[in-house]
XYZ file of C-alpha atoms in Angstrom:
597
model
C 6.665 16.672 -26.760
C 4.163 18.816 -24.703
C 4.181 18.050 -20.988
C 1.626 17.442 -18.358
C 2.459 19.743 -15.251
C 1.545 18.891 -12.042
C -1.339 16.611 -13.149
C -0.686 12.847 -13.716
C -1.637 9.741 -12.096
C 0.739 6.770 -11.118
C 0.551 3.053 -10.681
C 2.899 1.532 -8.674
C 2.512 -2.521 -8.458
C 4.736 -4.858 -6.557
C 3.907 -7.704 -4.417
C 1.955 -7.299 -0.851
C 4.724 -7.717 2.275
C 7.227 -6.201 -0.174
C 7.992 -2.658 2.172
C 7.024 -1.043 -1.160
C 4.364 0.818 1.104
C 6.907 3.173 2.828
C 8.658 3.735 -0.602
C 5.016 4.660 -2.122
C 4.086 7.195 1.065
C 7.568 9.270 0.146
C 6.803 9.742 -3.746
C 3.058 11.020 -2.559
C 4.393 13.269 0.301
C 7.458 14.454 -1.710
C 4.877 15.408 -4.670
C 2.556 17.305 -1.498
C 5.245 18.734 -0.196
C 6.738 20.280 -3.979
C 2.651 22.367 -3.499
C 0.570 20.133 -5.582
C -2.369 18.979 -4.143
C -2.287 14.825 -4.104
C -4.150 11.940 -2.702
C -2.640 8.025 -2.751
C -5.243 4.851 -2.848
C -3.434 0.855 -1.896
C -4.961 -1.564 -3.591
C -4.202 -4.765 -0.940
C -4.714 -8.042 -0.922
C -6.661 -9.678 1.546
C -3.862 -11.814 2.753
C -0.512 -11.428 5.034
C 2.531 -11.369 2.184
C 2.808 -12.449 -1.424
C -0.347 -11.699 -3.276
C -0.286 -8.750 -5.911
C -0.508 -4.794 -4.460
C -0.951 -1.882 -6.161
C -0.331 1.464 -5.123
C -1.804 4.634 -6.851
C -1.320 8.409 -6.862
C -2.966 11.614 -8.737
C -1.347 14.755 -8.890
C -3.670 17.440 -9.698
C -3.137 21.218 -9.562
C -6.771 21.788 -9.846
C -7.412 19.850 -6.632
C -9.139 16.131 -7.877
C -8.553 12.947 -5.708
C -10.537 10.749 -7.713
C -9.202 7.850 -8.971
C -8.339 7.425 -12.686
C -9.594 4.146 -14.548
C -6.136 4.321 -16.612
C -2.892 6.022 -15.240
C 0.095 7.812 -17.279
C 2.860 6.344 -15.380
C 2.675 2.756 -14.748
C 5.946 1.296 -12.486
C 5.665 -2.476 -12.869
C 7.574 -4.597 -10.108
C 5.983 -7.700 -9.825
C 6.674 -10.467 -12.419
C 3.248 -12.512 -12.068
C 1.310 -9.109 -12.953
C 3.396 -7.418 -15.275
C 1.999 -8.190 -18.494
C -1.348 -7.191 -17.295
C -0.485 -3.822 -16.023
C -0.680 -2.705 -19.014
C -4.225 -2.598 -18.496
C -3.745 0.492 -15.853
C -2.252 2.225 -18.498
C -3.925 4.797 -20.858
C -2.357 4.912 -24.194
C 0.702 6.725 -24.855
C 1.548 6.754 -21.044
C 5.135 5.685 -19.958
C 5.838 2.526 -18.632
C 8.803 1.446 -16.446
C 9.207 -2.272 -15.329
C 12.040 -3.870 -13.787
C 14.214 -6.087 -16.606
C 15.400 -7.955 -13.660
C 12.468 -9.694 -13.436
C 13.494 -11.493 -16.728
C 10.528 -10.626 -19.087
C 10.948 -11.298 -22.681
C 10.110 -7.792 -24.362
C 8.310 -9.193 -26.782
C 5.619 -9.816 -24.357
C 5.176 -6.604 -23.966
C 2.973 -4.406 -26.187
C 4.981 -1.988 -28.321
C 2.661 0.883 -28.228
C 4.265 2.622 -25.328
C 6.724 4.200 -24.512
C 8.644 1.576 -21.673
C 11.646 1.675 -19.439
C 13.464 -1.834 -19.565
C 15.517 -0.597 -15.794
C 17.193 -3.537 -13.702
C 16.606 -2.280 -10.285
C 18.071 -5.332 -9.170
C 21.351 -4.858 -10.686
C 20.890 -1.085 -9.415
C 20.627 -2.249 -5.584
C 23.775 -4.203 -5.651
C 24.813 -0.151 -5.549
C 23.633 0.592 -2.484
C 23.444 -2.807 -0.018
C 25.205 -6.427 -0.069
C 22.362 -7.124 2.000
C 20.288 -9.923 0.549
C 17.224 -8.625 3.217
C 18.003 -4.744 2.731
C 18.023 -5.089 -1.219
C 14.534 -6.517 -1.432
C 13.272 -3.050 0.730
C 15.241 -0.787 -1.008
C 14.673 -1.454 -4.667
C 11.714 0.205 -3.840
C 13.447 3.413 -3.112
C 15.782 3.115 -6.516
C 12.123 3.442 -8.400
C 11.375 6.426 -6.232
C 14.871 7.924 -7.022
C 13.926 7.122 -11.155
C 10.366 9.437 -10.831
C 11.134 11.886 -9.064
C 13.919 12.601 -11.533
C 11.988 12.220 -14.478
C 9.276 14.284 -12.616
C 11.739 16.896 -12.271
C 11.674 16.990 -8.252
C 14.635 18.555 -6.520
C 16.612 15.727 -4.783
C 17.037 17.725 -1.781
C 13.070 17.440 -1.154
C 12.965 14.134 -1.877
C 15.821 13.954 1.044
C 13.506 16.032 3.280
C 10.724 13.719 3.321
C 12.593 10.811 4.053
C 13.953 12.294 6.750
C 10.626 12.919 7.591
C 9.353 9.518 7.168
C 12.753 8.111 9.432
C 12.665 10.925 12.165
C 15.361 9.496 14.813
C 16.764 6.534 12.592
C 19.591 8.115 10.715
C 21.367 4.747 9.499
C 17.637 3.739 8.036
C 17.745 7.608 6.567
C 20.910 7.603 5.129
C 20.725 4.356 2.950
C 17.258 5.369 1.763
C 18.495 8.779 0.742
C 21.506 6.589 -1.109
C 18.586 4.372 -2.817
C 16.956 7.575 -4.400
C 20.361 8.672 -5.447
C 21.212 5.855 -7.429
C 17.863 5.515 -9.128
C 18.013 9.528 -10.316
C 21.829 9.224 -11.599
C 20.740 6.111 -13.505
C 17.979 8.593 -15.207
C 20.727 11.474 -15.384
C 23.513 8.825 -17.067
C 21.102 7.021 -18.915
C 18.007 8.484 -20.526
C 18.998 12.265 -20.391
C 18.209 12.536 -24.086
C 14.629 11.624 -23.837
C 12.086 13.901 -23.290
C 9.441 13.185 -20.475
C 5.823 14.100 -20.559
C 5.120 14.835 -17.120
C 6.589 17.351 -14.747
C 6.211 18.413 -10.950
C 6.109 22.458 -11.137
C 6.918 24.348 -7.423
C 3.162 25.434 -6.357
C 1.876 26.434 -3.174
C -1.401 24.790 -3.206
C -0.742 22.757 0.261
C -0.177 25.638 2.446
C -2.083 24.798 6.393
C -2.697 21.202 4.643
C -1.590 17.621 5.674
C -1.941 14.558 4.403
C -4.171 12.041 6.717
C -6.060 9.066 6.486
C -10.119 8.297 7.842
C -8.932 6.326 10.447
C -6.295 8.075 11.720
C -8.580 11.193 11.848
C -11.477 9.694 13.715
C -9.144 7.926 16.308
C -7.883 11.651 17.265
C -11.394 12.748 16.721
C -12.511 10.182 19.736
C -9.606 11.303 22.074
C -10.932 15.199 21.435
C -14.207 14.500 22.076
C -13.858 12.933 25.687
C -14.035 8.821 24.924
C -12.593 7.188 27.880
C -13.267 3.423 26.711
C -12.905 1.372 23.693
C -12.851 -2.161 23.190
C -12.593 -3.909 19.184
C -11.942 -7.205 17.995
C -9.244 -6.541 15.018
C -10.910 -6.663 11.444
C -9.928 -5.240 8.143
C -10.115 -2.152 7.351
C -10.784 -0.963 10.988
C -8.038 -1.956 13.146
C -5.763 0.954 12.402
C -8.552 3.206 14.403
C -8.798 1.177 17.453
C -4.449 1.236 17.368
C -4.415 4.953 16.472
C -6.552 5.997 19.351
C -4.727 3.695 21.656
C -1.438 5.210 20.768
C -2.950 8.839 20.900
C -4.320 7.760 24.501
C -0.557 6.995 25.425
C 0.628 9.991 24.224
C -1.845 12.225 26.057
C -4.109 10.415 28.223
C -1.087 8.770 30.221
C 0.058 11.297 33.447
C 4.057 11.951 34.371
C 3.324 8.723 37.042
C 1.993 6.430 34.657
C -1.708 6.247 35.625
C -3.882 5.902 32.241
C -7.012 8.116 32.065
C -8.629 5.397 29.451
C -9.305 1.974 28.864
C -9.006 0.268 25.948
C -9.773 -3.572 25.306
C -9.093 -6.214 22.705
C -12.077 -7.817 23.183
C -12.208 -12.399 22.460
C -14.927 -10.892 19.816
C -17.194 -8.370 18.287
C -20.134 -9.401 21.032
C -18.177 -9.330 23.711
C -16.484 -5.919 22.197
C -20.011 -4.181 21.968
C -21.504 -5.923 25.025
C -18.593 -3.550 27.064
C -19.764 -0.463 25.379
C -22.763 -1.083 26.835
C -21.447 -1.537 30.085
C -19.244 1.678 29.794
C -21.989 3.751 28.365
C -24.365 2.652 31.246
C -21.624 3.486 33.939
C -21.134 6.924 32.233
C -18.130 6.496 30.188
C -18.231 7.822 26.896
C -17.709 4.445 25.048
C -17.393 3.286 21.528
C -16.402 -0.261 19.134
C -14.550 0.049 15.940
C -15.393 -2.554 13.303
C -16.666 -3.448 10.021
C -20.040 -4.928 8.399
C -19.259 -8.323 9.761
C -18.666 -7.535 12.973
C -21.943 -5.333 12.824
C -23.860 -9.054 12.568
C -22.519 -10.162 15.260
C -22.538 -7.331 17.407
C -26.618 -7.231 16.760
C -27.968 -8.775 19.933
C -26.693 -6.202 21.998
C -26.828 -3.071 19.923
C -30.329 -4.071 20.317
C -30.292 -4.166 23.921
C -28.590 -0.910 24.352
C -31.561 0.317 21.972
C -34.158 -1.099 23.824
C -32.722 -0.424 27.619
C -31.525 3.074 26.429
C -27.820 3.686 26.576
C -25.652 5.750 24.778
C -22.535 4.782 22.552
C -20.800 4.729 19.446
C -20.033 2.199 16.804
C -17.665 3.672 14.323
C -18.373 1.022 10.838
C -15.567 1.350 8.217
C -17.451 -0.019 5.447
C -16.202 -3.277 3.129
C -17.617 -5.046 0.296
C -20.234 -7.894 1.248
C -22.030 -9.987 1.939
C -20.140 -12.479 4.693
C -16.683 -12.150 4.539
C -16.781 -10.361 0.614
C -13.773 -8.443 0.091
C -12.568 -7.525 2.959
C -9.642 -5.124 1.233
C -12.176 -3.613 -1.360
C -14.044 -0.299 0.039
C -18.068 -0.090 -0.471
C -21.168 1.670 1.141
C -22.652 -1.346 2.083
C -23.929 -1.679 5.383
C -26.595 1.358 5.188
C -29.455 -0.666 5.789
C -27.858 -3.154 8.359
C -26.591 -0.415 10.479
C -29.491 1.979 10.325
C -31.932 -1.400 11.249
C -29.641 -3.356 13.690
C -30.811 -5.915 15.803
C -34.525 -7.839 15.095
C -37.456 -6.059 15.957
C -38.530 -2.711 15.592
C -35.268 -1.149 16.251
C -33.411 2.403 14.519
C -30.243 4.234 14.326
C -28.566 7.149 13.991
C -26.474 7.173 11.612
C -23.109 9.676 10.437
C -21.511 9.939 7.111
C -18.449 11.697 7.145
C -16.555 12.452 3.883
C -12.976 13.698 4.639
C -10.237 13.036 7.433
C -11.715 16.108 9.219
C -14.887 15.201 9.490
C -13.844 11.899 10.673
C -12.632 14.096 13.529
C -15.579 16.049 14.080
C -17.482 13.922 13.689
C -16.357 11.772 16.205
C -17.501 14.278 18.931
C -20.911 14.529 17.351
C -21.633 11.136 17.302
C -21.068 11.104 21.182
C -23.439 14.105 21.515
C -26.042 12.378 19.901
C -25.439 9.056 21.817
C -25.462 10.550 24.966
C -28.562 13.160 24.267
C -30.713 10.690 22.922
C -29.126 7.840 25.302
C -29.267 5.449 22.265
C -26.779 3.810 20.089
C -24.875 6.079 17.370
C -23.165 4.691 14.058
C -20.609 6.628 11.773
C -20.092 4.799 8.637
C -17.050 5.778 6.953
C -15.558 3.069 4.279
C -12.161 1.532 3.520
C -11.303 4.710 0.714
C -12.501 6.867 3.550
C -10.451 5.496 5.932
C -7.505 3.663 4.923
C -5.983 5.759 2.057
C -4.432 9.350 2.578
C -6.462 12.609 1.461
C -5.258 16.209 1.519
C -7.648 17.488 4.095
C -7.918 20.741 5.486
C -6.392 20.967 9.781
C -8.268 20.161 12.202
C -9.924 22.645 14.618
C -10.895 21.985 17.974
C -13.888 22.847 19.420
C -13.990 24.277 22.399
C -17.799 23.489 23.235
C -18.554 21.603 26.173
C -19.787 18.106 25.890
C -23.423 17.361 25.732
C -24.039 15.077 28.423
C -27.946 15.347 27.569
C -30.336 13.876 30.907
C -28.336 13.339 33.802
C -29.635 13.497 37.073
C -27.139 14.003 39.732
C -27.305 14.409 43.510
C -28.684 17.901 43.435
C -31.101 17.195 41.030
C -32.624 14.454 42.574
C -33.099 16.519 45.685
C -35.355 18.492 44.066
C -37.563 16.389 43.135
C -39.431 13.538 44.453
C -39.783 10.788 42.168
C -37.580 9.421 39.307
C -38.596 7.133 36.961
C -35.980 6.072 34.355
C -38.167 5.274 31.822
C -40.833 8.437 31.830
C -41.399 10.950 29.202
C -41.455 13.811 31.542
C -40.665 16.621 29.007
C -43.117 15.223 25.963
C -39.801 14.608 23.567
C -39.503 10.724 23.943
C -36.007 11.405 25.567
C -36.250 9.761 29.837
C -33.631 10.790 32.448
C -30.956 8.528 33.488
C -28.938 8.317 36.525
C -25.033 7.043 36.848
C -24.165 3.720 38.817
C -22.634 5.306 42.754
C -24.817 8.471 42.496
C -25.270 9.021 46.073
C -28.950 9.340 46.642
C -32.016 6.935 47.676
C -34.012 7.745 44.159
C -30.867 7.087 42.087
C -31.240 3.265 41.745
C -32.993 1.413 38.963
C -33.319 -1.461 36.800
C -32.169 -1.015 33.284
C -34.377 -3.235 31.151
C -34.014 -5.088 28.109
C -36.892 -6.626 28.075
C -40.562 -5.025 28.334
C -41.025 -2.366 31.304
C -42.925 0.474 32.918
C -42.003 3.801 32.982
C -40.454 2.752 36.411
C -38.067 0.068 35.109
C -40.284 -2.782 35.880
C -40.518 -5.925 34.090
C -43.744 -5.846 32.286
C -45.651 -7.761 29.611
C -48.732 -5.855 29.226
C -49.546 -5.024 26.077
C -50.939 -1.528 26.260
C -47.689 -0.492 28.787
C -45.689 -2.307 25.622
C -47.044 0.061 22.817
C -46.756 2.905 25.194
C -42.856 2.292 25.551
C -42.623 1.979 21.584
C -44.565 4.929 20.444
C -42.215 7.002 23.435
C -39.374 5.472 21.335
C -41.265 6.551 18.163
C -41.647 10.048 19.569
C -37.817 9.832 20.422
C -36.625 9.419 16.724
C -38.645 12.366 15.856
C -36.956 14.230 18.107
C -33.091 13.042 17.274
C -34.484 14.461 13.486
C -34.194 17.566 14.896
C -30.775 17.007 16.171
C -28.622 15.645 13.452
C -26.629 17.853 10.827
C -28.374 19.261 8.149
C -27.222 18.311 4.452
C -25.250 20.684 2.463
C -27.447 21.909 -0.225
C -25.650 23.640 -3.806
C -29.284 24.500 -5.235
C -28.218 24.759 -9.570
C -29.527 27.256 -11.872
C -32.609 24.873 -12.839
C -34.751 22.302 -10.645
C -34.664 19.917 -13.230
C -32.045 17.159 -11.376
C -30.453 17.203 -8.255
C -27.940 14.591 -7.201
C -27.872 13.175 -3.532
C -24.159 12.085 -2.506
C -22.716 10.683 0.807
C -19.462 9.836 2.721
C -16.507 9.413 0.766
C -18.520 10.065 -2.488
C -17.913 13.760 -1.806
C -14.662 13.784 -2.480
C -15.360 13.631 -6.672
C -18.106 15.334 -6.984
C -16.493 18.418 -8.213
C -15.143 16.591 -10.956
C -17.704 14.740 -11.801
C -19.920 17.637 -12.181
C -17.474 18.832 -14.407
C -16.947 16.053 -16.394
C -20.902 15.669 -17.009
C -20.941 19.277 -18.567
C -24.251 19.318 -15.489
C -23.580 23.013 -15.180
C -27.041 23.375 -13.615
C -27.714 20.588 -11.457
C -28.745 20.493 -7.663
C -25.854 18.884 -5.671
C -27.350 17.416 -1.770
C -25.066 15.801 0.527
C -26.264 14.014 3.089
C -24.760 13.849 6.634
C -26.875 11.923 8.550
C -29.567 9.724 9.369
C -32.579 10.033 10.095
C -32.639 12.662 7.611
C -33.141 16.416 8.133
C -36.440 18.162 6.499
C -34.311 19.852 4.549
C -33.659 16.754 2.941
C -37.558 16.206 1.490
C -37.317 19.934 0.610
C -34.905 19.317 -1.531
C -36.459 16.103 -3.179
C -39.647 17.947 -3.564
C -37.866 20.827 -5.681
C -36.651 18.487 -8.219
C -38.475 16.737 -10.833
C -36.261 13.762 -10.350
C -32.588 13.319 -7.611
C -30.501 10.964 -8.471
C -28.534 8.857 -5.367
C -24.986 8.259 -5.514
C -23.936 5.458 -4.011
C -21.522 2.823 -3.508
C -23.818 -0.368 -3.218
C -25.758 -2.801 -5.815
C -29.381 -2.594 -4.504
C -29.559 1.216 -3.816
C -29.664 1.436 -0.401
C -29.889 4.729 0.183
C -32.470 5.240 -2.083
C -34.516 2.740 -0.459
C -33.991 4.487 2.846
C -35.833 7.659 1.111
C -38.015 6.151 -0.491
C -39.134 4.807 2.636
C -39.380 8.027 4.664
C -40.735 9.897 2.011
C -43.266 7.677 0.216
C -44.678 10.350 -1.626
C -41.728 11.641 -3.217
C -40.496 8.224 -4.124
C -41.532 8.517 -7.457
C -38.862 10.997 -7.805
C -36.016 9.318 -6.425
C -33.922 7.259 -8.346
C -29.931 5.421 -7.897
C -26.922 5.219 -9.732
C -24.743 2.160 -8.262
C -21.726 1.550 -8.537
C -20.122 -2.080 -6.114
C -16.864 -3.418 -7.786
C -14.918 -2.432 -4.952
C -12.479 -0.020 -6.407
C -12.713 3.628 -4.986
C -14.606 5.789 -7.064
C -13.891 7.210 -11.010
C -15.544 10.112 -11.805
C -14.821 9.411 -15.465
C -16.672 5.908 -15.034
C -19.029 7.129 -12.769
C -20.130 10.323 -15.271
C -19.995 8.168 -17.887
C -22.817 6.068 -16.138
C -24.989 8.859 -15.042
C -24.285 10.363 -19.184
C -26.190 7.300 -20.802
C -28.625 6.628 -17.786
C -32.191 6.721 -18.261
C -34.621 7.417 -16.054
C -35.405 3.801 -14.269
C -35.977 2.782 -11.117
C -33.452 0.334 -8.902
């Protein structure tokens, strides 16, 4: 039988609450550590315990993290979904399920090769402990790949330790797990022959293995932030704890004092309504949360619009509307983010789309905020965020902060008049002062209602069209400011396609898989888009937009900024909450026509 080296995918389902998750990490590091570039996706339930989880990971020597519709190696642990993971499995991949779970094989479909294995039985092994045996059945599985995968045991050993740093009893009977499920393989099925095999590569090399979150909650530590506050919501709490636990680690002096603040806000309003307070005071400040918490947070991401203060709201993205799925990863809060708040309000907006430029972009983001003295969202997404790429490490930068229009002391004994609001240098951006700056003109009133140049309350019309069109003048100039897309102009300017966030991350193989040898590739990095963004529209006879939403909103975002191009611009949707498939997704963009959203 010919085998499959280092490139496979794997389904691992067992039930949510089940400590499968630690068992799942070690097969995906063990695989990156053996040189072959891998990336692992959980598919969670929305609940605490019980409800169905699965748990996949691609090996590919050629470097693709997409996810596969069907997988080779399915490892079936759960007895309510075992008969229907069958449907994660293409055809003539292996199955393995565990026989303890008392399944008649006759209903199971015969076309497969299958594994019958009591891991059950297999436990009793390693543990009398009822507790134990229900965590480490996991690790017998891991023990019964990574044999048939041909891994070394002794690097299978080296991640756990890895994963248990400083707990050797928890090491030790782990370790004994794996052993028992690889001498089951070695006494049992040694005369079969296995399809896929992990080959020794050095394809990781200056790699790690990091998640979204993770990333950008370093990423906020590097780039100054001094306050956070969050109300916990799926898939965005692990940010708000990673950056408090980085904080500990090296914001907290030999004495114990704590150079940060960090808040679990009673709720989202009151979460972004400190921001505001932070960012006003000086304090590089940002909120953590998802499109629900966006709604709520409206009101005052308006006000710190309006009255003019910087800081950052870092969205990881779920599937909508209300509640939706909150487990399932989507692109969905474009429009609600970029619009935020009633009235004629607009955003900044970042897409990162890997771990490290989570981290960069971060810093960015607070640039921006703090330049413009306005409200900055990153939009990353539950894939993004939650599951674990190979990313490239992180380098910091050792550029100084951009501060943008602060007057201090000296300053403001130069001159002889400040007015918070004023357009003194004709680009829409005022100066602001910091509350205790010791000096007569210093004071003000920050307004979030209708005012003069000078801060005062006003209703008159003409003053009130003045402050907007400054505003107006203001976006213009944060256009200037934001990242430019990366551009791969193809050999004709027939199509182009226009890609964001996470979407990145398969667009290699997608390209390859549509045989699109010549077409444009455009990612975008932020909003409000660069001119070299219309360029590129206007060099194509038609782009297509990428995205992870039903109504296209992206594509209605450049169709709106560049009317005249919009006949152009068309989408290609994809919102069933499952991460990407660039064999689905060409497969869509083979048999579209040209149409319009």
């Amino acid at each position: 039988m010919s085998q499959s080296v280092n490139d496979f995918s794997v389904t691992i389902a067992t039930v949510n609450g089940s400590g499968s998750q630690s068992a799942n990490n070690i097969l995906m590091r063990t695989i990156f550590k053996m040189g072959v570039p891998v990336s692992g996706k959980n598919l969670f339930p929305s609940n605490i315990a019980g409800l169905p989880t699965w748990f996949s990971i691609r090996a590919c020597q050629k470097g693709y993290v997409g996810r596969k519709p069907f997988s080779d190696i399915v490892i079936a642990m759960n007895k309510e979904t075992l008969v229907t993971d069958f449907s994660y499995l293409r055809e003539g991949g292996l199955f393995i399920y565990n026989s303890g779970l008392k399944i008649e094989p006759s209903e199971l479909p015969q076309n497969y090769d299958i594994l019958a294995i009591d891991f059950n039985e297999l436990c009793k092994e390693v543990t009398t402990s009822i507790q134990l045996k229900k965590l480490l059945v996991n690790m017998i599985y891991v023990g019964v790949l990574t044999e048939i995968l041909n891994i070394p045991e002794e690097v299978v050993a080296q991640t756990i330790e890895h994963q248990f740093k400083g707990k050797e009893s928890v090491y030790e009977i782990n370790k004994k797990a794996v052993h028992v499920g690889r001498n089951y393989v070695k006494e049992n099925l040694n005369e079969k022959s296995w399809s896929f095999k992990v080959e020794k590569r050095d394809l990781t090399q200056d790699k790690i293995l990091i998640d979204g979150n993770t990333s950008g909650a370093l990423g906020f530590v590097y780039a100054g932030c001094s306050f956070a506050s969050w109300y916990p919501i799926t898939p965005s709490s692990s940010l708000a704890e990673s950056f408090e636990e980085f904080c500990n680690q090296m914001r907290v002096t030999s004495d114990g004092q704590k150079h940060f603040s960090m808040i679990q806000a009673e709720d989202e309003l009151s979460a972004i309504s400190m921001v505001a307070g932070a960012g006003w005071a000086g304090s590089r400040a940002m909120t953590t949360t998802s499109g629900p918490g966006i709604s709520l947070m409206s009101e005052a991401i308006g006000l710190m619009y309006f009255a003019e203060i910087p800081g950052v709201i870092w969205d990881v993205q779920r599937m909508g509307p209300s509640t939706g799925l909150p487990t399932r990863t989507s692109q969905g809060d474009i429009l609600a983010a970029a619009r935020c708040s009633h009235g004629d309000t607009q955003h900044p907006l970042f897409f990162p789309s890997t771990p490290k430029e989570c981290f960069e972009f971060a810093n960015l983001a607070f640039d921006l905020s703090e330049k413009a003295q306005t409200p900055v969202f990153v939009l990353s997404d539950l894939d993004l965020g939650m599951n674990f790429w190979m990313s490239d490490r992180f380098e910091y930068s050792d550029k100084p902060f951009e501060r943008g229009k602060v007057l201090r002391k000296e300053d403001l004994e130069k001159i002889q008049k400040f007015a918070r609001y004023a357009d003194v240098d004709g680009d829409g951006i005022p100066y602001r002062t910091l509350p205790g700056t010791e000096h007569d003109l210093a004071a003000y009133f920050t307004r979030g209602t209708g005012h003069t140049p000078e801060a005062k309350y006003s209703e008159d019309p003409v003053n009130y069209q003045d402050l907007m069109n400054r505003l107006d003048k203001k976006w213009e100039t944060i256009k200037a400011m934001v990242p430019a897309p990366v551009i791969k102009e193809g050999k004709s300017n027939k199509k182009g396609y226009v890609y964001f966030g996470s979407t990145d991350l398969i667009v290699e193989e997608l390209v390859h898989l549509t045989g699109e040898a010549d077409v444009s590739l455009m990612r975008l990095k932020a909003y409000p888009f660069h001119q070299d963004v219309k360029k590129f529209i206007a060099d194509h006879d038609e782009v297509v937009v990428i995205e992870q939403n039903q109504q296209g909103q992206m594509t209605e975002l450049l169709r709106g900024e560049f009317p005249q191009l919009a006949q152009k611009i068309f989408c290609e949707t994809n919102c069933d909450g499952m991460p990407l498939s660039p064999e689905l997704v060409a497969e869509k963009l083979k048999n579209r026509g040209n149409y319009v959203h």
